[in-house]
Amino acid sequence: RNVLAALAAVRYAWTKPPQTVSDKSEVVQLLGGAGDPKLTAVVLALLTAVEDIAVTFRRTSQCKAVNTQNSFGDEQLNVDILSNDLIFKHLANSTCVATASSEETPQETPLGGKGFSVAFDPLDGSSIVATNFTVGTIAGVWAGDSLVGVKARDLKASMVALYGPRTTVSLAVAGVDYCHELTLIPSGGGGLKWEHSQVFD
């Protein structure tokens, strides 16, 4: 019975990610230069997914294969699937994403929103996550309701999140000068805060 209870607790940790309250005020101020509330909503949704992924990593020691492969032949881990699901969920909740696709779900997936399409790798480097090396999330945001035929020069936003000793996001947004680093840090009351930590020019 104790073994079953322990297994149930591990599964709960992966299927029920923590509910965190975060302060994104510095990000909202930074994104004001873009002048697009819908684009801001998409970026904030991606940051919320990064928060959930980062916090969940720190709540579990279980990183294991799930006996499936993605469309590119890579063995999938539970962390791949969880990260993928979290990003899709938060993008859908933004109501500003028409479609999205990922390395784990390469086909375009309608999300019911309007304004943007997102392509992402939910967990780049997941094959080394069990050794505690840094891994990351990569995402690109385009205007429109399809990713077919999009070009890099048409990106409206792009980000790379790193889950290491620190959780950071390097973010570039159309209409906002330079690329900016955001760092996820603890805030009062057990919450989290995105701090604008660096500018890359």
Short mmCIF file of C-alpha atoms in Angstrom, two decimals:
data_model
loop_
_atom_site.label_atom_id
_atom_site.label_comp_id
_atom_site.label_asym_id
_atom_site.label_seq_id
_atom_site.Cartn_x
_atom_site.Cartn_y
_atom_site.Cartn_z
CA ARG A 1 0.00 0.00 0.00
CA ASN A 2 2.83 2.39 0.85
CA VAL A 3 4.49 1.67 -2.51
CA LEU A 4 1.25 2.37 -4.36
CA ALA A 5 0.81 5.61 -2.45
CA ALA A 6 4.35 6.68 -3.36
CA LEU A 7 3.77 5.90 -7.04
CA ALA A 8 0.52 7.85 -6.98
CA ALA A 9 2.33 10.84 -5.46
CA VAL A 10 4.96 10.80 -8.22
CA ARG A 11 2.28 10.62 -10.92
CA TYR A 12 0.38 13.49 -9.26
CA ALA A 13 3.52 15.62 -9.31
CA TRP A 14 3.67 15.31 -13.10
CA THR A 15 0.00 15.44 -14.00
CA LYS A 16 -0.94 18.24 -11.59
CA PRO A 17 1.64 21.02 -11.97
CA PRO A 18 1.85 23.59 -9.19
CA GLN A 19 -0.34 26.67 -9.22
CA THR A 20 2.06 29.59 -8.93
CA VAL A 21 1.32 33.28 -8.60
CA SER A 22 3.84 35.39 -10.46
CA ASP A 23 4.59 39.09 -10.85
CA LYS A 24 5.03 39.95 -14.52
CA SER A 25 4.79 43.73 -14.12
CA GLU A 26 8.32 44.35 -15.44
CA VAL A 27 7.54 42.22 -18.49
CA VAL A 28 4.30 44.07 -19.19
CA GLN A 29 6.18 47.37 -18.96
CA LEU A 30 8.87 46.09 -21.32
CA LEU A 31 6.33 44.82 -23.86
CA GLY A 32 4.47 48.14 -23.87
CA GLY A 33 6.76 49.22 -26.70
CA ALA A 34 5.27 46.54 -28.95
CA GLY A 35 1.88 48.25 -28.80
CA ASP A 36 0.02 44.96 -29.29
CA PRO A 37 -2.01 43.64 -26.35
CA LYS A 38 -2.60 40.29 -28.08
CA LEU A 39 1.10 39.74 -28.66
CA THR A 40 1.74 40.64 -25.04
CA ALA A 41 -0.85 38.03 -23.99
CA VAL A 42 0.91 35.33 -26.03
CA VAL A 43 4.32 36.16 -24.53
CA LEU A 44 2.87 36.16 -21.01
CA ALA A 45 1.27 32.76 -21.69
CA LEU A 46 4.64 31.36 -22.72
CA LEU A 47 6.26 32.77 -19.58
CA THR A 48 3.56 31.20 -17.40
CA ALA A 49 4.27 27.83 -19.03
CA VAL A 50 7.99 28.30 -18.34
CA GLU A 51 7.18 28.97 -14.68
CA ASP A 52 5.16 25.77 -14.38
CA ILE A 53 7.87 23.72 -16.08
CA ALA A 54 10.62 25.19 -13.89
CA VAL A 55 8.74 24.67 -10.64
CA THR A 56 7.71 21.13 -11.57
CA PHE A 57 11.34 20.20 -12.29
CA ARG A 58 12.19 21.16 -8.73
CA ARG A 59 9.34 19.10 -7.25
CA THR A 60 10.31 15.71 -8.59
CA SER A 61 13.26 13.39 -9.11
CA GLN A 62 11.49 11.27 -11.72
CA CYS A 63 12.66 11.82 -15.30
CA LYS A 64 11.98 8.67 -17.28
CA ALA A 65 11.12 7.28 -20.70
CA VAL A 66 7.47 6.60 -21.48
CA ASN A 67 8.12 4.01 -24.24
CA THR A 68 7.03 6.28 -27.09
CA GLN A 69 8.81 8.22 -29.83
CA ASN A 70 7.97 11.55 -31.42
CA SER A 71 7.60 11.94 -35.20
CA PHE A 72 11.34 12.53 -35.55
CA GLY A 73 12.23 9.21 -33.91
CA ASP A 74 13.38 10.67 -30.59
CA GLU A 75 12.53 8.73 -27.45
CA GLN A 76 10.06 10.71 -25.36
CA LEU A 77 10.43 11.33 -21.65
CA ASN A 78 7.68 12.21 -19.21
CA VAL A 79 9.19 15.71 -18.99
CA ASP A 80 8.84 16.15 -22.77
CA ILE A 81 5.14 15.34 -22.67
CA LEU A 82 4.43 17.39 -19.57
CA SER A 83 6.24 20.47 -20.93
CA ASN A 84 4.45 20.09 -24.25
CA ASP A 85 1.03 19.87 -22.58
CA LEU A 86 1.70 22.88 -20.33
CA ILE A 87 2.67 25.13 -23.23
CA PHE A 88 -0.34 24.11 -25.31
CA LYS A 89 -2.61 24.71 -22.32
CA HIS A 90 -1.37 28.20 -21.57
CA LEU A 91 -1.34 29.23 -25.24
CA ALA A 92 -4.97 28.10 -25.56
CA ASN A 93 -5.91 29.99 -22.39
CA SER A 94 -4.52 33.21 -23.86
CA THR A 95 -7.32 33.17 -26.51
CA CYS A 96 -4.85 34.89 -28.87
CA VAL A 97 -3.34 31.83 -30.55
CA ALA A 98 -5.08 30.31 -33.56
CA THR A 99 -2.76 27.35 -34.01
CA ALA A 100 0.44 25.88 -32.60
CA SER A 101 2.80 23.01 -33.29
CA SER A 102 5.79 21.54 -31.48
CA GLU A 103 8.53 18.95 -31.79
CA GLU A 104 6.32 16.53 -29.87
CA THR A 105 3.14 17.51 -31.78
CA PRO A 106 4.41 18.59 -35.22
CA GLN A 107 1.01 18.90 -36.88
CA GLU A 108 -0.76 22.24 -36.60
CA THR A 109 -3.15 22.10 -33.64
CA PRO A 110 -6.08 24.57 -33.59
CA LEU A 111 -6.31 26.38 -30.23
CA GLY A 112 -9.46 28.39 -30.78
CA GLY A 113 -7.95 31.84 -30.54
CA LYS A 114 -7.23 34.59 -33.06
CA GLY A 115 -4.15 36.61 -33.87
CA PHE A 116 -1.03 34.44 -33.80
CA SER A 117 0.51 31.05 -34.45
CA VAL A 118 3.28 29.52 -32.35
CA ALA A 119 5.92 26.88 -33.03
CA PHE A 120 7.97 25.52 -30.16
CA ASP A 121 10.31 22.87 -28.84
CA PRO A 122 8.98 22.26 -25.33
CA LEU A 123 12.17 20.80 -23.90
CA ASP A 124 15.31 21.01 -26.00
CA GLY A 125 18.03 18.72 -24.65
CA SER A 126 15.66 16.53 -22.64
CA SER A 127 17.91 13.50 -23.27
CA ILE A 128 20.40 14.97 -20.77
CA VAL A 129 17.90 16.22 -18.19
CA ALA A 130 18.44 13.17 -15.95
CA THR A 131 22.10 14.17 -15.57
CA ASN A 132 21.00 17.60 -14.33
CA PHE A 133 22.46 19.57 -17.23
CA THR A 134 20.73 22.72 -18.40
CA VAL A 135 17.81 22.20 -20.81
CA GLY A 136 15.50 24.71 -22.42
CA THR A 137 12.34 25.74 -24.25
CA ILE A 138 12.43 27.46 -27.65
CA ALA A 139 9.44 29.27 -29.16
CA GLY A 140 8.61 31.49 -32.12
CA VAL A 141 5.46 33.57 -32.61
CA TRP A 142 4.06 34.62 -36.00
CA ALA A 143 1.02 36.70 -36.94
CA GLY A 144 -1.80 34.79 -38.61
CA ASP A 145 -3.65 31.51 -38.29
CA SER A 146 -1.13 29.14 -39.91
CA LEU A 147 2.56 28.29 -39.69
CA VAL A 148 2.74 27.07 -43.29
CA GLY A 149 5.24 29.14 -45.29
CA VAL A 150 6.27 31.43 -42.42
CA LYS A 151 9.79 32.89 -42.46
CA ALA A 152 12.18 33.83 -39.68
CA ARG A 153 12.16 37.47 -40.74
CA ASP A 154 8.41 37.56 -40.09
CA LEU A 155 8.70 36.56 -36.43
CA LYS A 156 6.73 38.76 -34.05
CA ALA A 157 8.41 37.30 -30.95
CA SER A 158 10.96 34.64 -30.11
CA MET A 159 12.26 33.26 -26.84
CA VAL A 160 14.70 30.78 -25.39
CA ALA A 161 14.14 29.63 -21.80
CA LEU A 162 16.92 27.93 -19.85
CA TYR A 163 16.27 25.71 -16.82
CA GLY A 164 19.56 25.58 -14.95
CA PRO A 165 20.92 27.04 -11.71
CA ARG A 166 18.72 29.99 -12.72
CA THR A 167 15.60 29.99 -14.85
CA THR A 168 16.04 32.64 -17.52
CA VAL A 169 14.31 33.70 -20.73
CA SER A 170 15.98 35.57 -23.58
CA LEU A 171 13.18 37.42 -25.35
CA ALA A 172 13.00 39.39 -28.60
CA VAL A 173 9.74 41.12 -29.62
CA ALA A 174 8.92 43.12 -32.74
CA GLY A 175 8.61 46.80 -31.82
CA VAL A 176 10.81 46.45 -28.72
CA ASP A 177 14.45 47.48 -29.11
CA TYR A 178 17.11 44.85 -28.43
CA CYS A 179 16.87 41.38 -26.91
CA HIS A 180 16.11 41.14 -23.20
CA GLU A 181 16.89 38.62 -20.49
CA LEU A 182 14.29 37.88 -17.83
CA THR A 183 15.11 35.91 -14.68
CA LEU A 184 12.56 34.03 -12.57
CA ILE A 185 13.13 34.77 -8.89
CA PRO A 186 11.19 34.18 -5.65
CA SER A 187 8.92 36.96 -4.48
CA GLY A 188 7.02 37.61 -1.28
CA GLY A 189 4.37 35.18 -0.10
CA GLY A 190 5.87 32.18 -1.84
CA GLY A 191 5.21 33.54 -5.32
CA LEU A 192 7.50 34.19 -8.27
CA LYS A 193 8.65 37.28 -10.13
CA TRP A 194 10.12 37.89 -13.57
CA GLU A 195 12.98 40.35 -13.17
CA HIS A 196 14.34 42.24 -16.18
CA SER A 197 17.96 41.25 -15.66
CA GLN A 198 19.91 42.10 -18.83
CA VAL A 199 19.77 43.75 -22.26
CA PHE A 200 21.58 42.28 -25.25
CA ASP A 201 22.38 44.89 -27.88
#
